[in-house]
């Protein structure tokens, strides 16, 4: 049995694995949990992040408007399933007006570190880069310096200092629908200057694991376990009809998380259901957050479906680690 290192979360959303289910991840029976029109002006609500907050949950949601502009919006929930999302995007304050200028914001992640919730997202600054901010209450948001030069996407923090550094994964990219992409780890002492960049892992060439042959990118905040950091990530293949986004998992060294201990050759979640295959961008499953219960090893995963709605799925730390060991990427 593998153990999650962290807090108990007995009231997290959960459904048991259905009898006869062959996959290590199973969907919430009432999916999708958030529809297109969750806010007044939204065209789509997807690729969003949630965390335990008070006696319930808070989140930062990607809501593209009906003019198809991308921004991030705070939301709250008692049960992690029914969400009340603000009609007004996050308003940032911060030290430098240059950094506060908004071009576009998308694909947020939220990470509790020490005393506050850090938000990272893909932030337009003459091309996509990683925006960084923090909040204590999901009402007041302080924006810090962008972590990197453009072009970069999928900035995902580790939930504690590792040795002397805070660490963030990211995926250097281009200005468009990037046809390449590997995951790197960068380090900081102060959330302003990032360096000590390390290569973690890349897209898989050849046919050993073709679902992740075009590009990969980190998904939710990694989960600390006694065997390593459990990373859930997305992988992309280029088909005759365009990109298909599936989900995989890996186990990273606890002290040097750019060292990959295990990685599955087989995906754990893929677009199967109509709401994952049909929408504004067909065939996309894109996880950005998990909730985890250290007492039971349960994991609830939030993922964008076809760039249109938000789904919820379940697994456990044992399911994922056993699956990786049974289907290793060689
Ligand atoms: C990526 C990002 C994601 C999106 C995905 C599929 O480049 O834009 O937000 O889910 O493409 O369209």
JSON list of N, CA, C and O in Angstrom, two decimals, residues 104 106-107 122 127-129 150-154 170-184 203 205 213-217 234-238 242-245 286:
[
{"chain": "A", "resi": 104, "resn": "UNK", "atom": "N", "xyz": [-4.42, 38.02, -21.82]},
{"chain": "A", "resi": 104, "resn": "UNK", "atom": "CA", "xyz": [-5.34, 36.89, -21.67]},
{"chain": "A", "resi": 104, "resn": "UNK", "atom": "C", "xyz": [-4.81, 36.03, -20.54]},
{"chain": "A", "resi": 104, "resn": "UNK", "atom": "O", "xyz": [-3.62, 36.11, -20.18]},
{"chain": "A", "resi": 106, "resn": "UNK", "atom": "N", "xyz": [-5.34, 31.93, -18.88]},
{"chain": "A", "resi": 106, "resn": "UNK", "atom": "CA", "xyz": [-6.04, 30.65, -18.98]},
{"chain": "A", "resi": 106, "resn": "UNK", "atom": "C", "xyz": [-5.32, 29.53, -18.25]},
{"chain": "A", "resi": 106, "resn": "UNK", "atom": "O", "xyz": [-4.19, 29.67, -17.80]},
{"chain": "A", "resi": 107, "resn": "UNK", "atom": "N", "xyz": [-6.00, 28.41, -18.12]},
{"chain": "A", "resi": 107, "resn": "UNK", "atom": "CA", "xyz": [-5.49, 27.16, -17.52]},
{"chain": "A", "resi": 107, "resn": "UNK", "atom": "C", "xyz": [-4.84, 27.37, -16.15]},
{"chain": "A", "resi": 107, "resn": "UNK", "atom": "O", "xyz": [-3.66, 27.03, -15.92]},
{"chain": "A", "resi": 122, "resn": "UNK", "atom": "N", "xyz": [-1.46, 30.41, -17.47]},
{"chain": "A", "resi": 122, "resn": "UNK", "atom": "CA", "xyz": [-0.85, 30.83, -18.72]},
{"chain": "A", "resi": 122, "resn": "UNK", "atom": "C", "xyz": [-1.25, 32.29, -18.96]},
{"chain": "A", "resi": 122, "resn": "UNK", "atom": "O", "xyz": [-2.44, 32.59, -19.12]},
{"chain": "A", "resi": 127, "resn": "UNK", "atom": "N", "xyz": [3.06, 37.13, -25.78]},
{"chain": "A", "resi": 127, "resn": "UNK", "atom": "CA", "xyz": [3.17, 35.68, -25.96]},
{"chain": "A", "resi": 127, "resn": "UNK", "atom": "C", "xyz": [2.87, 35.03, -24.63]},
{"chain": "A", "resi": 127, "resn": "UNK", "atom": "O", "xyz": [2.94, 35.68, -23.58]},
{"chain": "A", "resi": 128, "resn": "UNK", "atom": "N", "xyz": [2.53, 33.74, -24.64]},
{"chain": "A", "resi": 128, "resn": "UNK", "atom": "CA", "xyz": [2.16, 33.09, -23.39]},
{"chain": "A", "resi": 128, "resn": "UNK", "atom": "C", "xyz": [3.36, 32.86, -22.47]},
{"chain": "A", "resi": 128, "resn": "UNK", "atom": "O", "xyz": [4.42, 32.44, -22.92]},
{"chain": "A", "resi": 129, "resn": "UNK", "atom": "N", "xyz": [3.19, 33.17, -21.17]},
{"chain": "A", "resi": 129, "resn": "UNK", "atom": "CA", "xyz": [4.19, 32.81, -20.17]},
{"chain": "A", "resi": 129, "resn": "UNK", "atom": "C", "xyz": [3.44, 32.38, -18.91]},
{"chain": "A", "resi": 129, "resn": "UNK", "atom": "O", "xyz": [2.23, 32.17, -18.97]},
{"chain": "A", "resi": 150, "resn": "UNK", "atom": "N", "xyz": [8.38, 34.56, -22.19]},
{"chain": "A", "resi": 150, "resn": "UNK", "atom": "CA", "xyz": [7.59, 33.81, -23.15]},
{"chain": "A", "resi": 150, "resn": "UNK", "atom": "C", "xyz": [8.56, 32.94, -23.97]},
{"chain": "A", "resi": 150, "resn": "UNK", "atom": "O", "xyz": [9.72, 33.37, -24.15]},
{"chain": "A", "resi": 151, "resn": "UNK", "atom": "N", "xyz": [8.19, 31.79, -24.49]},
{"chain": "A", "resi": 151, "resn": "UNK", "atom": "CA", "xyz": [6.83, 31.27, -24.52]},
{"chain": "A", "resi": 151, "resn": "UNK", "atom": "C", "xyz": [6.78, 30.03, -23.65]},
{"chain": "A", "resi": 151, "resn": "UNK", "atom": "O", "xyz": [7.62, 29.13, -23.81]},
{"chain": "A", "resi": 152, "resn": "UNK", "atom": "N", "xyz": [5.77, 29.94, -22.82]},
{"chain": "A", "resi": 152, "resn": "UNK", "atom": "CA", "xyz": [5.71, 28.85, -21.86]},
{"chain": "A", "resi": 152, "resn": "UNK", "atom": "C", "xyz": [4.25, 28.64, -21.44]},
{"chain": "A", "resi": 152, "resn": "UNK", "atom": "O", "xyz": [3.47, 29.59, -21.41]},
{"chain": "A", "resi": 153, "resn": "UNK", "atom": "N", "xyz": [3.93, 27.39, -21.12]},
{"chain": "A", "resi": 153, "resn": "UNK", "atom": "CA", "xyz": [2.57, 27.07, -20.64]},
{"chain": "A", "resi": 153, "resn": "UNK", "atom": "C", "xyz": [2.65, 26.03, -19.53]},
{"chain": "A", "resi": 153, "resn": "UNK", "atom": "O", "xyz": [3.69, 25.40, -19.35]},
{"chain": "A", "resi": 154, "resn": "UNK", "atom": "N", "xyz": [1.55, 25.84, -18.83]},
{"chain": "A", "resi": 154, "resn": "UNK", "atom": "CA", "xyz": [1.44, 24.78, -17.82]},
{"chain": "A", "resi": 154, "resn": "UNK", "atom": "C", "xyz": [2.45, 24.94, -16.68]},
{"chain": "A", "resi": 154, "resn": "UNK", "atom": "O", "xyz": [3.28, 24.07, -16.44]},
{"chain": "A", "resi": 170, "resn": "UNK", "atom": "N", "xyz": [7.15, 23.36, -15.82]},
{"chain": "A", "resi": 170, "resn": "UNK", "atom": "CA", "xyz": [6.54, 24.12, -16.90]},
{"chain": "A", "resi": 170, "resn": "UNK", "atom": "C", "xyz": [6.88, 23.46, -18.22]},
{"chain": "A", "resi": 170, "resn": "UNK", "atom": "O", "xyz": [7.64, 22.49, -18.27]},
{"chain": "A", "resi": 171, "resn": "UNK", "atom": "N", "xyz": [6.30, 24.00, -19.27]},
{"chain": "A", "resi": 171, "resn": "UNK", "atom": "CA", "xyz": [6.42, 23.39, -20.59]},
{"chain": "A", "resi": 171, "resn": "UNK", "atom": "C", "xyz": [6.72, 24.49, -21.61]},
{"chain": "A", "resi": 171, "resn": "UNK", "atom": "O", "xyz": [5.80, 25.14, -22.11]},
{"chain": "A", "resi": 172, "resn": "UNK", "atom": "N", "xyz": [8.00, 24.76, -21.88]},
{"chain": "A", "resi": 172, "resn": "UNK", "atom": "CA", "xyz": [8.34, 25.76, -22.90]},
{"chain": "A", "resi": 172, "resn": "UNK", "atom": "C", "xyz": [7.59, 25.48, -24.20]},
{"chain": "A", "resi": 172, "resn": "UNK", "atom": "O", "xyz": [7.40, 24.31, -24.57]},
{"chain": "A", "resi": 173, "resn": "UNK", "atom": "N", "xyz": [7.14, 26.54, -24.88]},
{"chain": "A", "resi": 173, "resn": "UNK", "atom": "CA", "xyz": [6.24, 26.34, -26.02]},
{"chain": "A", "resi": 173, "resn": "UNK", "atom": "C", "xyz": [6.53, 27.35, -27.12]},
{"chain": "A", "resi": 173, "resn": "UNK", "atom": "O", "xyz": [7.63, 27.91, -27.19]},
{"chain": "A", "resi": 174, "resn": "UNK", "atom": "N", "xyz": [5.54, 27.60, -27.97]},
{"chain": "A", "resi": 174, "resn": "UNK", "atom": "CA", "xyz": [5.66, 28.65, -28.98]},
{"chain": "A", "resi": 174, "resn": "UNK", "atom": "C", "xyz": [4.43, 29.55, -28.88]},
{"chain": "A", "resi": 174, "resn": "UNK", "atom": "O", "xyz": [3.68, 29.46, -27.92]},
{"chain": "A", "resi": 175, "resn": "UNK", "atom": "N", "xyz": [4.23, 30.41, -29.88]},
{"chain": "A", "resi": 175, "resn": "UNK", "atom": "CA", "xyz": [3.11, 31.36, -29.79]},
{"chain": "A", "resi": 175, "resn": "UNK", "atom": "C", "xyz": [1.78, 30.72, -30.20]},
{"chain": "A", "resi": 175, "resn": "UNK", "atom": "O", "xyz": [0.73, 31.29, -29.97]},
{"chain": "A", "resi": 176, "resn": "UNK", "atom": "N", "xyz": [1.83, 29.54, -30.83]},
{"chain": "A", "resi": 176, "resn": "UNK", "atom": "CA", "xyz": [0.60, 28.96, -31.37]},
{"chain": "A", "resi": 176, "resn": "UNK", "atom": "C", "xyz": [0.22, 27.66, -30.68]},
{"chain": "A", "resi": 176, "resn": "UNK", "atom": "O", "xyz": [0.36, 27.53, -29.48]},
{"chain": "A", "resi": 177, "resn": "UNK", "atom": "N", "xyz": [-0.28, 26.71, -31.48]},
{"chain": "A", "resi": 177, "resn": "UNK", "atom": "CA", "xyz": [-0.72, 25.43, -30.92]},
{"chain": "A", "resi": 177, "resn": "UNK", "atom": "C", "xyz": [0.45, 24.45, -30.95]},
{"chain": "A", "resi": 177, "resn": "UNK", "atom": "O", "xyz": [0.45, 23.46, -31.67]},
{"chain": "A", "resi": 178, "resn": "UNK", "atom": "N", "xyz": [1.43, 24.78, -30.14]},
{"chain": "A", "resi": 178, "resn": "UNK", "atom": "CA", "xyz": [2.75, 24.15, -30.09]},
{"chain": "A", "resi": 178, "resn": "UNK", "atom": "C", "xyz": [2.80, 22.67, -30.48]},
{"chain": "A", "resi": 178, "resn": "UNK", "atom": "O", "xyz": [2.20, 21.83, -29.80]},
{"chain": "A", "resi": 179, "resn": "UNK", "atom": "N", "xyz": [3.55, 22.33, -31.53]},
{"chain": "A", "resi": 179, "resn": "UNK", "atom": "CA", "xyz": [3.63, 20.92, -31.94]},
{"chain": "A", "resi": 179, "resn": "UNK", "atom": "C", "xyz": [4.78, 20.15, -31.28]},
{"chain": "A", "resi": 179, "resn": "UNK", "atom": "O", "xyz": [5.26, 19.17, -31.80]},
{"chain": "A", "resi": 180, "resn": "UNK", "atom": "N", "xyz": [5.25, 20.64, -30.11]},
{"chain": "A", "resi": 180, "resn": "UNK", "atom": "CA", "xyz": [6.34, 19.95, -29.39]},
{"chain": "A", "resi": 180, "resn": "UNK", "atom": "C", "xyz": [6.15, 20.27, -27.91]},
{"chain": "A", "resi": 180, "resn": "UNK", "atom": "O", "xyz": [5.34, 21.14, -27.56]},
{"chain": "A", "resi": 181, "resn": "UNK", "atom": "N", "xyz": [6.91, 19.62, -27.03]},
{"chain": "A", "resi": 181, "resn": "UNK", "atom": "CA", "xyz": [6.86, 20.08, -25.64]},
{"chain": "A", "resi": 181, "resn": "UNK", "atom": "C", "xyz": [7.24, 19.04, -24.62]},
{"chain": "A", "resi": 181, "resn": "UNK", "atom": "O", "xyz": [6.70, 17.93, -24.60]},
{"chain": "A", "resi": 182, "resn": "UNK", "atom": "N", "xyz": [8.22, 19.41, -23.79]},
{"chain": "A", "resi": 182, "resn": "UNK", "atom": "CA", "xyz": [8.74, 18.57, -22.71]},
{"chain": "A", "resi": 182, "resn": "UNK", "atom": "C", "xyz": [8.56, 19.31, -21.38]},
{"chain": "A", "resi": 182, "resn": "UNK", "atom": "O", "xyz": [8.39, 20.53, -21.35]},
{"chain": "A", "resi": 183, "resn": "UNK", "atom": "N", "xyz": [8.64, 18.56, -20.29]},
{"chain": "A", "resi": 183, "resn": "UNK", "atom": "CA", "xyz": [8.44, 19.17, -18.96]},
{"chain": "A", "resi": 183, "resn": "UNK", "atom": "C", "xyz": [9.81, 19.46, -18.32]},
{"chain": "A", "resi": 183, "resn": "UNK", "atom": "O", "xyz": [10.69, 18.60, -18.31]},
{"chain": "A", "resi": 184, "resn": "UNK", "atom": "N", "xyz": [9.95, 20.67, -17.78]},
{"chain": "A", "resi": 184, "resn": "UNK", "atom": "CA", "xyz": [11.15, 21.09, -17.04]},
{"chain": "A", "resi": 184, "resn": "UNK", "atom": "C", "xyz": [10.75, 21.48, -15.61]},
{"chain": "A", "resi": 184, "resn": "UNK", "atom": "O", "xyz": [9.59, 21.81, -15.35]},
{"chain": "A", "resi": 203, "resn": "UNK", "atom": "N", "xyz": [8.12, 14.22, -24.59]},
{"chain": "A", "resi": 203, "resn": "UNK", "atom": "CA", "xyz": [7.23, 13.44, -25.45]},
{"chain": "A", "resi": 203, "resn": "UNK", "atom": "C", "xyz": [7.97, 12.16, -25.84]},
{"chain": "A", "resi": 203, "resn": "UNK", "atom": "O", "xyz": [9.20, 12.12, -25.83]},
{"chain": "A", "resi": 205, "resn": "UNK", "atom": "N", "xyz": [9.02, 9.47, -28.46]},
{"chain": "A", "resi": 205, "resn": "UNK", "atom": "CA", "xyz": [9.15, 9.19, -29.89]},
{"chain": "A", "resi": 205, "resn": "UNK", "atom": "C", "xyz": [9.00, 7.68, -30.14]},
{"chain": "A", "resi": 205, "resn": "UNK", "atom": "O", "xyz": [9.19, 6.88, -29.23]},
{"chain": "A", "resi": 213, "resn": "UNK", "atom": "N", "xyz": [3.09, 11.26, -28.02]},
{"chain": "A", "resi": 213, "resn": "UNK", "atom": "CA", "xyz": [4.22, 11.38, -28.94]},
{"chain": "A", "resi": 213, "resn": "UNK", "atom": "C", "xyz": [4.46, 12.81, -29.45]},
{"chain": "A", "resi": 213, "resn": "UNK", "atom": "O", "xyz": [5.54, 13.11, -29.93]},
{"chain": "A", "resi": 214, "resn": "UNK", "atom": "N", "xyz": [3.46, 13.69, -29.34]},
{"chain": "A", "resi": 214, "resn": "UNK", "atom": "CA", "xyz": [3.65, 15.06, -29.85]},
{"chain": "A", "resi": 214, "resn": "UNK", "atom": "C", "xyz": [4.19, 15.99, -28.76]},
{"chain": "A", "resi": 214, "resn": "UNK", "atom": "O", "xyz": [5.16, 16.71, -28.95]},
{"chain": "A", "resi": 215, "resn": "UNK", "atom": "N", "xyz": [3.52, 16.01, -27.59]},
{"chain": "A", "resi": 215, "resn": "UNK", "atom": "CA", "xyz": [3.94, 16.87, -26.48]},
{"chain": "A", "resi": 215, "resn": "UNK", "atom": "C", "xyz": [3.29, 16.38, -25.20]},
{"chain": "A", "resi": 215, "resn": "UNK", "atom": "O", "xyz": [2.29, 15.65, -25.24]},
{"chain": "A", "resi": 216, "resn": "UNK", "atom": "N", "xyz": [3.88, 16.81, -24.09]},
{"chain": "A", "resi": 216, "resn": "UNK", "atom": "CA", "xyz": [3.29, 16.51, -22.78]},
{"chain": "A", "resi": 216, "resn": "UNK", "atom": "C", "xyz": [3.32, 17.79, -21.94]},
{"chain": "A", "resi": 216, "resn": "UNK", "atom": "O", "xyz": [4.07, 18.72, -22.25]},
{"chain": "A", "resi": 217, "resn": "UNK", "atom": "N", "xyz": [2.52, 17.83, -20.87]},
{"chain": "A", "resi": 217, "resn": "UNK", "atom": "CA", "xyz": [2.54, 18.98, -19.97]},
{"chain": "A", "resi": 217, "resn": "UNK", "atom": "C", "xyz": [2.00, 18.59, -18.61]},
{"chain": "A", "resi": 217, "resn": "UNK", "atom": "O", "xyz": [1.10, 17.76, -18.53]},
{"chain": "A", "resi": 234, "resn": "UNK", "atom": "N", "xyz": [-0.79, 15.63, -18.98]},
{"chain": "A", "resi": 234, "resn": "UNK", "atom": "CA", "xyz": [-1.47, 15.35, -20.24]},
{"chain": "A", "resi": 234, "resn": "UNK", "atom": "C", "xyz": [-0.45, 15.03, -21.33]},
{"chain": "A", "resi": 234, "resn": "UNK", "atom": "O", "xyz": [0.69, 15.49, -21.30]},
{"chain": "A", "resi": 235, "resn": "UNK", "atom": "N", "xyz": [-0.88, 14.21, -22.26]},
{"chain": "A", "resi": 235, "resn": "UNK", "atom": "CA", "xyz": [-0.04, 13.83, -23.39]},
{"chain": "A", "resi": 235, "resn": "UNK", "atom": "C", "xyz": [-0.86, 13.96, -24.66]},
{"chain": "A", "resi": 235, "resn": "UNK", "atom": "O", "xyz": [-2.08, 13.73, -24.65]},
{"chain": "A", "resi": 236, "resn": "UNK", "atom": "N", "xyz": [-0.18, 14.33, -25.74]},
{"chain": "A", "resi": 236, "resn": "UNK", "atom": "CA", "xyz": [-0.89, 14.67, -26.98]},
{"chain": "A", "resi": 236, "resn": "UNK", "atom": "C", "xyz": [-0.30, 13.89, -28.15]},
{"chain": "A", "resi": 236, "resn": "UNK", "atom": "O", "xyz": [0.92, 13.73, -28.26]},
{"chain": "A", "resi": 237, "resn": "UNK", "atom": "N", "xyz": [-1.19, 13.40, -29.02]},
{"chain": "A", "resi": 237, "resn": "UNK", "atom": "CA", "xyz": [-0.79, 12.77, -30.29]},
{"chain": "A", "resi": 237, "resn": "UNK", "atom": "C", "xyz": [-1.38, 13.61, -31.42]},
{"chain": "A", "resi": 237, "resn": "UNK", "atom": "O", "xyz": [-2.44, 14.23, -31.25]},
{"chain": "A", "resi": 238, "resn": "UNK", "atom": "N", "xyz": [-0.69, 13.67, -32.55]},
{"chain": "A", "resi": 238, "resn": "UNK", "atom": "CA", "xyz": [-1.22, 14.35, -33.73]},
{"chain": "A", "resi": 238, "resn": "UNK", "atom": "C", "xyz": [-1.85, 13.31, -34.65]},
{"chain": "A", "resi": 238, "resn": "UNK", "atom": "O", "xyz": [-1.17, 12.37, -35.07]},
{"chain": "A", "resi": 242, "resn": "UNK", "atom": "N", "xyz": [-6.33, 16.12, -36.10]},
{"chain": "A", "resi": 242, "resn": "UNK", "atom": "CA", "xyz": [-5.79, 17.09, -35.15]},
{"chain": "A", "resi": 242, "resn": "UNK", "atom": "C", "xyz": [-5.30, 16.44, -33.88]},
{"chain": "A", "resi": 242, "resn": "UNK", "atom": "O", "xyz": [-5.10, 15.22, -33.81]},
{"chain": "A", "resi": 243, "resn": "UNK", "atom": "N", "xyz": [-5.12, 17.27, -32.83]},
{"chain": "A", "resi": 243, "resn": "UNK", "atom": "CA", "xyz": [-4.57, 16.79, -31.57]},
{"chain": "A", "resi": 243, "resn": "UNK", "atom": "C", "xyz": [-5.61, 16.02, -30.77]},
{"chain": "A", "resi": 243, "resn": "UNK", "atom": "O", "xyz": [-6.79, 16.38, -30.76]},
{"chain": "A", "resi": 244, "resn": "UNK", "atom": "N", "xyz": [-5.16, 14.97, -30.05]},
{"chain": "A", "resi": 244, "resn": "UNK", "atom": "CA", "xyz": [-5.99, 14.29, -29.05]},
{"chain": "A", "resi": 244, "resn": "UNK", "atom": "C", "xyz": [-5.24, 14.36, -27.71]},
{"chain": "A", "resi": 244, "resn": "UNK", "atom": "O", "xyz": [-4.06, 14.01, -27.65]},
{"chain": "A", "resi": 245, "resn": "UNK", "atom": "N", "xyz": [-5.93, 14.84, -26.67]},
{"chain": "A", "resi": 245, "resn": "UNK", "atom": "CA", "xyz": [-5.33, 15.03, -25.34]},
{"chain": "A", "resi": 245, "resn": "UNK", "atom": "C", "xyz": [-5.78, 13.93, -24.39]},
{"chain": "A", "resi": 245, "resn": "UNK", "atom": "O", "xyz": [-6.96, 13.85, -24.03]},
{"chain": "A", "resi": 286, "resn": "UNK", "atom": "N", "xyz": [-8.21, 17.21, -19.98]},
{"chain": "A", "resi": 286, "resn": "UNK", "atom": "CA", "xyz": [-7.11, 18.10, -19.57]},
{"chain": "A", "resi": 286, "resn": "UNK", "atom": "C", "xyz": [-7.23, 18.37, -18.07]},
{"chain": "A", "resi": 286, "resn": "UNK", "atom": "O", "xyz": [-7.93, 19.29, -17.64]}
]
